[in-house]
Amino acid sequence: MPALDIRGCLEDSPTFRRRIQSHEDSINNFEQSLKTVVKLTRAQVELSNVYSEQQKELAREYMSFAQAQDDPIVAQALEKFGKTMFDVEKNRQMLSTHIMESFITPLDTFMKNTIAPVKDLKKKFEKSSDDVDSALSKYMSKKPKDPTIHESAKELADSRKTFYTAYLEYVSCLNDLEAKKKVDYMENVSN
C-alpha cells in the first residue's frame, strides 16, 4: 500500500480520509490474519507436545518390554527402537521451542508493540476530530457581537492545533506500520 502523504493532513479532504480508511482496513485485515496464524500455530505446537509425550510413553514401554525379554537380540532391538523414538521426540520438542521463540513470540510482540499503539492513536485522532467539530459548532452558533465569541475562537484554534498534531502523528504511525509490515513481519516469517 502506498504511503500516505503527510500534507494530506492539512487539507483533510474526503479523498485523504478514504485513503486513511484503506490503510486502517489493511491493518485490521493484517492483524486478523496474524491472530489466526498465531492461534493455529500455537494450537499445532500444543498438539505436537501432547503427541510427543504419548510417543515418549510408548518408547518407555518398548524399553521396559526390552528388559523383560529372554532373547538378547530382541531385547537389543526393542531397546534401540525405544531410544530412537526418544531422540525423535527430543527433536520434535526442539522444533516446537524454535517455533515458539522464532515465530509466535515475535509476532505476538509485533502485534502488541506495533499494531496496538496505532489503535490508541486512532482513538486520540478521532477524539480530537470530534472536539474540533464541537468547537466549530459552538463558534458558529455565536453572534458576531457575543462577548464570548473570542473565547470560542480561542477554543476552536486550540482544538484545531490538537487535532492537526494528532492527525500528523496518526498518519505518520500508519506509514511506519506499513513499512514495518514489509520489514519486521517478513523477517519473522522468513527466519
PDB file of C-alpha atoms in Angstrom:
ATOM      1  CA  MET A   1       0.000   0.000   0.000  1.00  0.00           C
ATOM      2  CA  PRO A   2       1.489   3.396  -0.933  1.00  0.00           C
ATOM      3  CA  ALA A   3       2.476   5.706   1.905  1.00  0.00           C
ATOM      4  CA  LEU A   4       0.132   8.477   2.942  1.00  0.00           C
ATOM      5  CA  ASP A   5       1.338  11.990   2.110  1.00  0.00           C
ATOM      6  CA  ILE A   6       1.576  13.956   5.343  1.00  0.00           C
ATOM      7  CA  ARG A   7       0.470  17.105   3.510  1.00  0.00           C
ATOM      8  CA  GLY A   8      -2.944  15.488   3.124  1.00  0.00           C
ATOM      9  CA  CYS A   9      -3.495  16.120   6.835  1.00  0.00           C
ATOM     10  CA  LEU A  10      -3.577  19.863   6.209  1.00  0.00           C
ATOM     11  CA  GLU A  11      -6.274  19.566   3.567  1.00  0.00           C
ATOM     12  CA  ASP A  12      -8.234  16.848   5.396  1.00  0.00           C
ATOM     13  CA  SER A  13     -10.150  16.062   2.235  1.00  0.00           C
ATOM     14  CA  PRO A  14     -12.675  13.222   1.880  1.00  0.00           C
ATOM     15  CA  THR A  15     -10.267  11.535  -0.559  1.00  0.00           C
ATOM     16  CA  PHE A  16      -7.490  11.606   2.024  1.00  0.00           C
ATOM     17  CA  ARG A  17      -9.850  10.270   4.674  1.00  0.00           C
ATOM     18  CA  ARG A  18     -10.751   7.387   2.328  1.00  0.00           C
ATOM     19  CA  ARG A  19      -7.047   6.634   1.867  1.00  0.00           C
ATOM     20  CA  ILE A  20      -6.661   6.565   5.649  1.00  0.00           C
ATOM     21  CA  GLN A  21      -9.652   4.234   5.866  1.00  0.00           C
ATOM     22  CA  SER A  22      -7.998   1.948   3.295  1.00  0.00           C
ATOM     23  CA  HIS A  23      -4.877   1.836   5.438  1.00  0.00           C
ATOM     24  CA  GLU A  24      -6.948   1.099   8.529  1.00  0.00           C
ATOM     25  CA  ASP A  25      -8.794  -1.694   6.733  1.00  0.00           C
ATOM     26  CA  SER A  26      -5.498  -3.140   5.549  1.00  0.00           C
ATOM     27  CA  ILE A  27      -4.121  -3.064   9.090  1.00  0.00           C
ATOM     28  CA  ASN A  28      -7.262  -4.689  10.512  1.00  0.00           C
ATOM     29  CA  ASN A  29      -7.158  -7.457   7.901  1.00  0.00           C
ATOM     30  CA  PHE A  30      -3.445  -7.949   8.511  1.00  0.00           C
ATOM     31  CA  GLU A  31      -3.968  -8.122  12.273  1.00  0.00           C
ATOM     32  CA  GLN A  32      -6.798 -10.652  11.929  1.00  0.00           C
ATOM     33  CA  SER A  33      -4.634 -12.791   9.662  1.00  0.00           C
ATOM     34  CA  LEU A  34      -1.753 -12.605  12.126  1.00  0.00           C
ATOM     35  CA  LYS A  35      -4.018 -13.566  15.012  1.00  0.00           C
ATOM     36  CA  THR A  36      -5.347 -16.541  13.056  1.00  0.00           C
ATOM     37  CA  VAL A  37      -1.882 -17.733  12.049  1.00  0.00           C
ATOM     38  CA  VAL A  38      -0.553 -17.366  15.601  1.00  0.00           C
ATOM     39  CA  LYS A  39      -3.592 -19.127  17.064  1.00  0.00           C
ATOM     40  CA  LEU A  40      -3.345 -22.044  14.632  1.00  0.00           C
ATOM     41  CA  THR A  41       0.415 -22.336  15.046  1.00  0.00           C
ATOM     42  CA  ARG A  42       0.124 -22.255  18.833  1.00  0.00           C
ATOM     43  CA  ALA A  43      -2.555 -24.980  18.682  1.00  0.00           C
ATOM     44  CA  GLN A  44      -0.337 -27.068  16.419  1.00  0.00           C
ATOM     45  CA  VAL A  45       2.582 -26.746  18.839  1.00  0.00           C
ATOM     46  CA  GLU A  46       0.336 -27.808  21.719  1.00  0.00           C
ATOM     47  CA  LEU A  47      -0.909 -30.825  19.763  1.00  0.00           C
ATOM     48  CA  SER A  48       2.650 -31.700  18.850  1.00  0.00           C
ATOM     49  CA  ASN A  49       3.674 -31.562  22.511  1.00  0.00           C
ATOM     50  CA  VAL A  50       0.799 -33.839  23.538  1.00  0.00           C
ATOM     51  CA  TYR A  51       1.688 -36.277  20.747  1.00  0.00           C
ATOM     52  CA  SER A  52       5.344 -36.159  21.782  1.00  0.00           C
ATOM     53  CA  GLU A  53       4.502 -37.065  25.369  1.00  0.00           C
ATOM     54  CA  GLN A  54       2.469 -40.050  24.160  1.00  0.00           C
ATOM     55  CA  GLN A  55       5.326 -41.151  21.937  1.00  0.00           C
ATOM     56  CA  LYS A  56       7.755 -40.935  24.872  1.00  0.00           C
ATOM     57  CA  GLU A  57       5.410 -43.076  26.935  1.00  0.00           C
ATOM     58  CA  LEU A  58       5.346 -45.635  24.135  1.00  0.00           C
ATOM     59  CA  ALA A  59       9.148 -45.523  23.916  1.00  0.00           C
ATOM     60  CA  ARG A  60       9.403 -46.213  27.657  1.00  0.00           C
ATOM     61  CA  GLU A  61       7.119 -49.201  27.200  1.00  0.00           C
ATOM     62  CA  TYR A  62       9.331 -50.567  24.417  1.00  0.00           C
ATOM     63  CA  MET A  63      12.388 -50.166  26.628  1.00  0.00           C
ATOM     64  CA  SER A  64      10.626 -51.757  29.583  1.00  0.00           C
ATOM     65  CA  PHE A  65       9.433 -54.595  27.385  1.00  0.00           C
ATOM     66  CA  ALA A  66      13.026 -54.998  26.086  1.00  0.00           C
ATOM     67  CA  GLN A  67      14.313 -55.620  29.615  1.00  0.00           C
ATOM     68  CA  ALA A  68      11.781 -58.402  30.087  1.00  0.00           C
ATOM     69  CA  GLN A  69      12.970 -60.305  27.005  1.00  0.00           C
ATOM     70  CA  ASP A  70      14.998 -63.506  27.269  1.00  0.00           C
ATOM     71  CA  ASP A  71      16.416 -63.198  23.769  1.00  0.00           C
ATOM     72  CA  PRO A  72      19.244 -60.584  23.794  1.00  0.00           C
ATOM     73  CA  ILE A  73      18.790 -59.791  20.088  1.00  0.00           C
ATOM     74  CA  VAL A  74      15.110 -58.958  20.558  1.00  0.00           C
ATOM     75  CA  ALA A  75      15.918 -57.032  23.740  1.00  0.00           C
ATOM     76  CA  GLN A  76      18.606 -55.010  21.984  1.00  0.00           C
ATOM     77  CA  ALA A  77      16.320 -54.245  19.001  1.00  0.00           C
ATOM     78  CA  LEU A  78      13.471 -53.094  21.259  1.00  0.00           C
ATOM     79  CA  GLU A  79      15.873 -51.015  23.380  1.00  0.00           C
ATOM     80  CA  LYS A  80      17.314 -49.363  20.272  1.00  0.00           C
ATOM     81  CA  PHE A  81      13.841 -48.690  18.875  1.00  0.00           C
ATOM     82  CA  GLY A  82      12.749 -47.076  22.165  1.00  0.00           C
ATOM     83  CA  LYS A  83      15.858 -44.863  22.298  1.00  0.00           C
ATOM     84  CA  THR A  84      15.336 -43.824  18.679  1.00  0.00           C
ATOM     85  CA  MET A  85      11.775 -42.803  19.496  1.00  0.00           C
ATOM     86  CA  PHE A  86      13.101 -40.699  22.398  1.00  0.00           C
ATOM     87  CA  ASP A  87      15.569 -38.991  20.042  1.00  0.00           C
ATOM     88  CA  VAL A  88      12.818 -38.230  17.534  1.00  0.00           C
ATOM     89  CA  GLU A  89      10.671 -36.704  20.266  1.00  0.00           C
ATOM     90  CA  LYS A  90      13.599 -34.679  21.585  1.00  0.00           C
ATOM     91  CA  ASN A  91      13.952 -33.170  18.104  1.00  0.00           C
ATOM     92  CA  ARG A  92      10.203 -32.564  17.906  1.00  0.00           C
ATOM     93  CA  GLN A  93      10.367 -30.638  21.196  1.00  0.00           C
ATOM     94  CA  MET A  94      13.303 -28.605  19.897  1.00  0.00           C
ATOM     95  CA  LEU A  95      11.229 -27.743  16.815  1.00  0.00           C
ATOM     96  CA  SER A  96       8.282 -26.694  18.989  1.00  0.00           C
ATOM     97  CA  THR A  97      10.543 -24.490  21.091  1.00  0.00           C
ATOM     98  CA  HIS A  98      12.041 -22.976  17.953  1.00  0.00           C
ATOM     99  CA  ILE A  99       8.594 -22.230  16.531  1.00  0.00           C
ATOM    100  CA  MET A 100       7.551 -20.529  19.778  1.00  0.00           C
ATOM    101  CA  GLU A 101      10.731 -18.453  20.078  1.00  0.00           C
ATOM    102  CA  SER A 102      11.251 -17.619  16.416  1.00  0.00           C
ATOM    103  CA  PHE A 103       7.707 -17.267  15.135  1.00  0.00           C
ATOM    104  CA  ILE A 104       4.931 -16.969  17.696  1.00  0.00           C
ATOM    105  CA  THR A 105       6.649 -14.758  20.285  1.00  0.00           C
ATOM    106  CA  PRO A 106       7.952 -12.205  17.741  1.00  0.00           C
ATOM    107  CA  LEU A 107       4.550 -11.985  16.051  1.00  0.00           C
ATOM    108  CA  ASP A 108       2.803 -11.519  19.394  1.00  0.00           C
ATOM    109  CA  THR A 109       5.321  -8.796  20.207  1.00  0.00           C
ATOM    110  CA  PHE A 110       4.774  -7.206  16.781  1.00  0.00           C
ATOM    111  CA  MET A 111       1.021  -7.062  17.349  1.00  0.00           C
ATOM    112  CA  LYS A 112       1.433  -5.711  20.874  1.00  0.00           C
ATOM    113  CA  ASN A 113       4.182  -3.153  20.216  1.00  0.00           C
ATOM    114  CA  THR A 114       3.408  -2.088  16.663  1.00  0.00           C
ATOM    115  CA  ILE A 115      -0.280  -2.563  15.883  1.00  0.00           C
ATOM    116  CA  ALA A 116      -1.813  -1.781  19.288  1.00  0.00           C
ATOM    117  CA  PRO A 117      -0.275   1.740  19.506  1.00  0.00           C
ATOM    118  CA  VAL A 118      -1.815   2.594  16.128  1.00  0.00           C
ATOM    119  CA  LYS A 119      -5.239   1.774  17.539  1.00  0.00           C
ATOM    120  CA  ASP A 120      -4.566   4.046  20.513  1.00  0.00           C
ATOM    121  CA  LEU A 121      -3.519   6.871  18.178  1.00  0.00           C
ATOM    122  CA  LYS A 122      -6.663   6.327  16.128  1.00  0.00           C
ATOM    123  CA  LYS A 123      -8.799   6.871  19.230  1.00  0.00           C
ATOM    124  CA  LYS A 124      -6.833  10.023  20.058  1.00  0.00           C
ATOM    125  CA  PHE A 125      -7.230  11.262  16.473  1.00  0.00           C
ATOM    126  CA  GLU A 126     -10.975  10.556  16.409  1.00  0.00           C
ATOM    127  CA  LYS A 127     -11.482  12.300  19.748  1.00  0.00           C
ATOM    128  CA  SER A 128      -9.578  15.386  18.586  1.00  0.00           C
ATOM    129  CA  SER A 129     -11.621  15.386  15.355  1.00  0.00           C
ATOM    130  CA  ASP A 130     -14.841  15.314  17.389  1.00  0.00           C
ATOM    131  CA  ASP A 131     -13.502  18.089  19.637  1.00  0.00           C
ATOM    132  CA  VAL A 132     -12.812  20.308  16.599  1.00  0.00           C
ATOM    133  CA  ASP A 133     -16.314  19.685  15.274  1.00  0.00           C
ATOM    134  CA  SER A 134     -17.802  20.610  18.659  1.00  0.00           C
ATOM    135  CA  ALA A 135     -15.659  23.728  18.978  1.00  0.00           C
ATOM    136  CA  LEU A 136     -16.529  24.789  15.422  1.00  0.00           C
ATOM    137  CA  SER A 137     -20.234  24.238  16.051  1.00  0.00           C
ATOM    138  CA  LYS A 138     -20.019  26.255  19.253  1.00  0.00           C
ATOM    139  CA  TYR A 139     -18.125  29.069  17.481  1.00  0.00           C
ATOM    140  CA  MET A 140     -20.540  29.139  14.537  1.00  0.00           C
ATOM    141  CA  SER A 141     -23.529  29.373  16.871  1.00  0.00           C
ATOM    142  CA  LYS A 142     -22.240  32.662  18.343  1.00  0.00           C
ATOM    143  CA  LYS A 143     -23.480  36.018  17.155  1.00  0.00           C
ATOM    144  CA  PRO A 144     -20.778  38.472  15.998  1.00  0.00           C
ATOM    145  CA  LYS A 145     -21.393  40.777  18.964  1.00  0.00           C
ATOM    146  CA  ASP A 146     -21.466  37.961  21.545  1.00  0.00           C
ATOM    147  CA  PRO A 147     -18.855  38.754  24.230  1.00  0.00           C
ATOM    148  CA  THR A 148     -17.828  35.070  24.435  1.00  0.00           C
ATOM    149  CA  ILE A 149     -17.003  34.773  20.706  1.00  0.00           C
ATOM    150  CA  HIS A 150     -13.298  35.412  21.356  1.00  0.00           C
ATOM    151  CA  GLU A 151     -13.271  32.638  23.914  1.00  0.00           C
ATOM    152  CA  SER A 152     -14.944  30.286  21.399  1.00  0.00           C
ATOM    153  CA  ALA A 153     -12.450  31.322  18.708  1.00  0.00           C
ATOM    154  CA  LYS A 154      -9.544  30.522  21.037  1.00  0.00           C
ATOM    155  CA  GLU A 155     -11.102  27.184  21.938  1.00  0.00           C
ATOM    156  CA  LEU A 156     -11.516  26.399  18.229  1.00  0.00           C
ATOM    157  CA  ALA A 157      -7.906  27.349  17.483  1.00  0.00           C
ATOM    158  CA  ASP A 158      -6.639  25.189  20.355  1.00  0.00           C
ATOM    159  CA  SER A 159      -8.824  22.283  19.224  1.00  0.00           C
ATOM    160  CA  ARG A 160      -7.514  22.579  15.678  1.00  0.00           C
ATOM    161  CA  LYS A 161      -3.921  22.638  16.899  1.00  0.00           C
ATOM    162  CA  THR A 162      -4.509  19.477  18.940  1.00  0.00           C
ATOM    163  CA  PHE A 163      -6.340  17.903  16.002  1.00  0.00           C
ATOM    164  CA  TYR A 164      -3.568  18.549  13.483  1.00  0.00           C
ATOM    165  CA  THR A 165      -0.940  17.301  15.904  1.00  0.00           C
ATOM    166  CA  ALA A 166      -2.901  14.086  16.469  1.00  0.00           C
ATOM    167  CA  TYR A 167      -3.608  13.826  12.731  1.00  0.00           C
ATOM    168  CA  LEU A 168       0.058  14.099  11.784  1.00  0.00           C
ATOM    169  CA  GLU A 169       1.073  11.635  14.479  1.00  0.00           C
ATOM    170  CA  TYR A 170      -1.582   9.153  13.391  1.00  0.00           C
ATOM    171  CA  VAL A 171      -0.770   9.327   9.678  1.00  0.00           C
ATOM    172  CA  SER A 172       2.939   9.056  10.429  1.00  0.00           C
ATOM    173  CA  CYS A 173       2.276   5.987  12.563  1.00  0.00           C
ATOM    174  CA  LEU A 174       0.175   4.420   9.784  1.00  0.00           C
ATOM    175  CA  ASN A 175       3.075   4.921   7.378  1.00  0.00           C
ATOM    176  CA  ASP A 176       5.532   3.456   9.895  1.00  0.00           C
ATOM    177  CA  LEU A 177       3.325   0.411  10.352  1.00  0.00           C
ATOM    178  CA  GLU A 178       3.146  -0.171   6.603  1.00  0.00           C
ATOM    179  CA  ALA A 179       6.944  -0.096   6.456  1.00  0.00           C
ATOM    180  CA  LYS A 180       7.284  -2.380   9.470  1.00  0.00           C
ATOM    181  CA  LYS A 181       4.822  -4.842   7.942  1.00  0.00           C
ATOM    182  CA  LYS A 182       7.151  -5.180   4.997  1.00  0.00           C
ATOM    183  CA  VAL A 183      10.341  -5.494   7.048  1.00  0.00           C
ATOM    184  CA  ASP A 184       9.687  -6.740  10.595  1.00  0.00           C
ATOM    185  CA  TYR A 185       6.866  -9.119   9.758  1.00  0.00           C
ATOM    186  CA  MET A 186       8.588 -10.666   6.772  1.00  0.00           C
ATOM    187  CA  GLU A 187      11.784 -11.033   8.793  1.00  0.00           C
ATOM    188  CA  ASN A 188       9.918 -13.108  11.385  1.00  0.00           C
ATOM    189  CA  VAL A 189       8.142 -15.228   8.804  1.00  0.00           C
ATOM    190  CA  SER A 190      11.219 -15.958   6.710  1.00  0.00           C
ATOM    191  CA  ASN A 191      13.523 -16.968   9.606  1.00  0.00           C
TER     192      ASN A 191
END
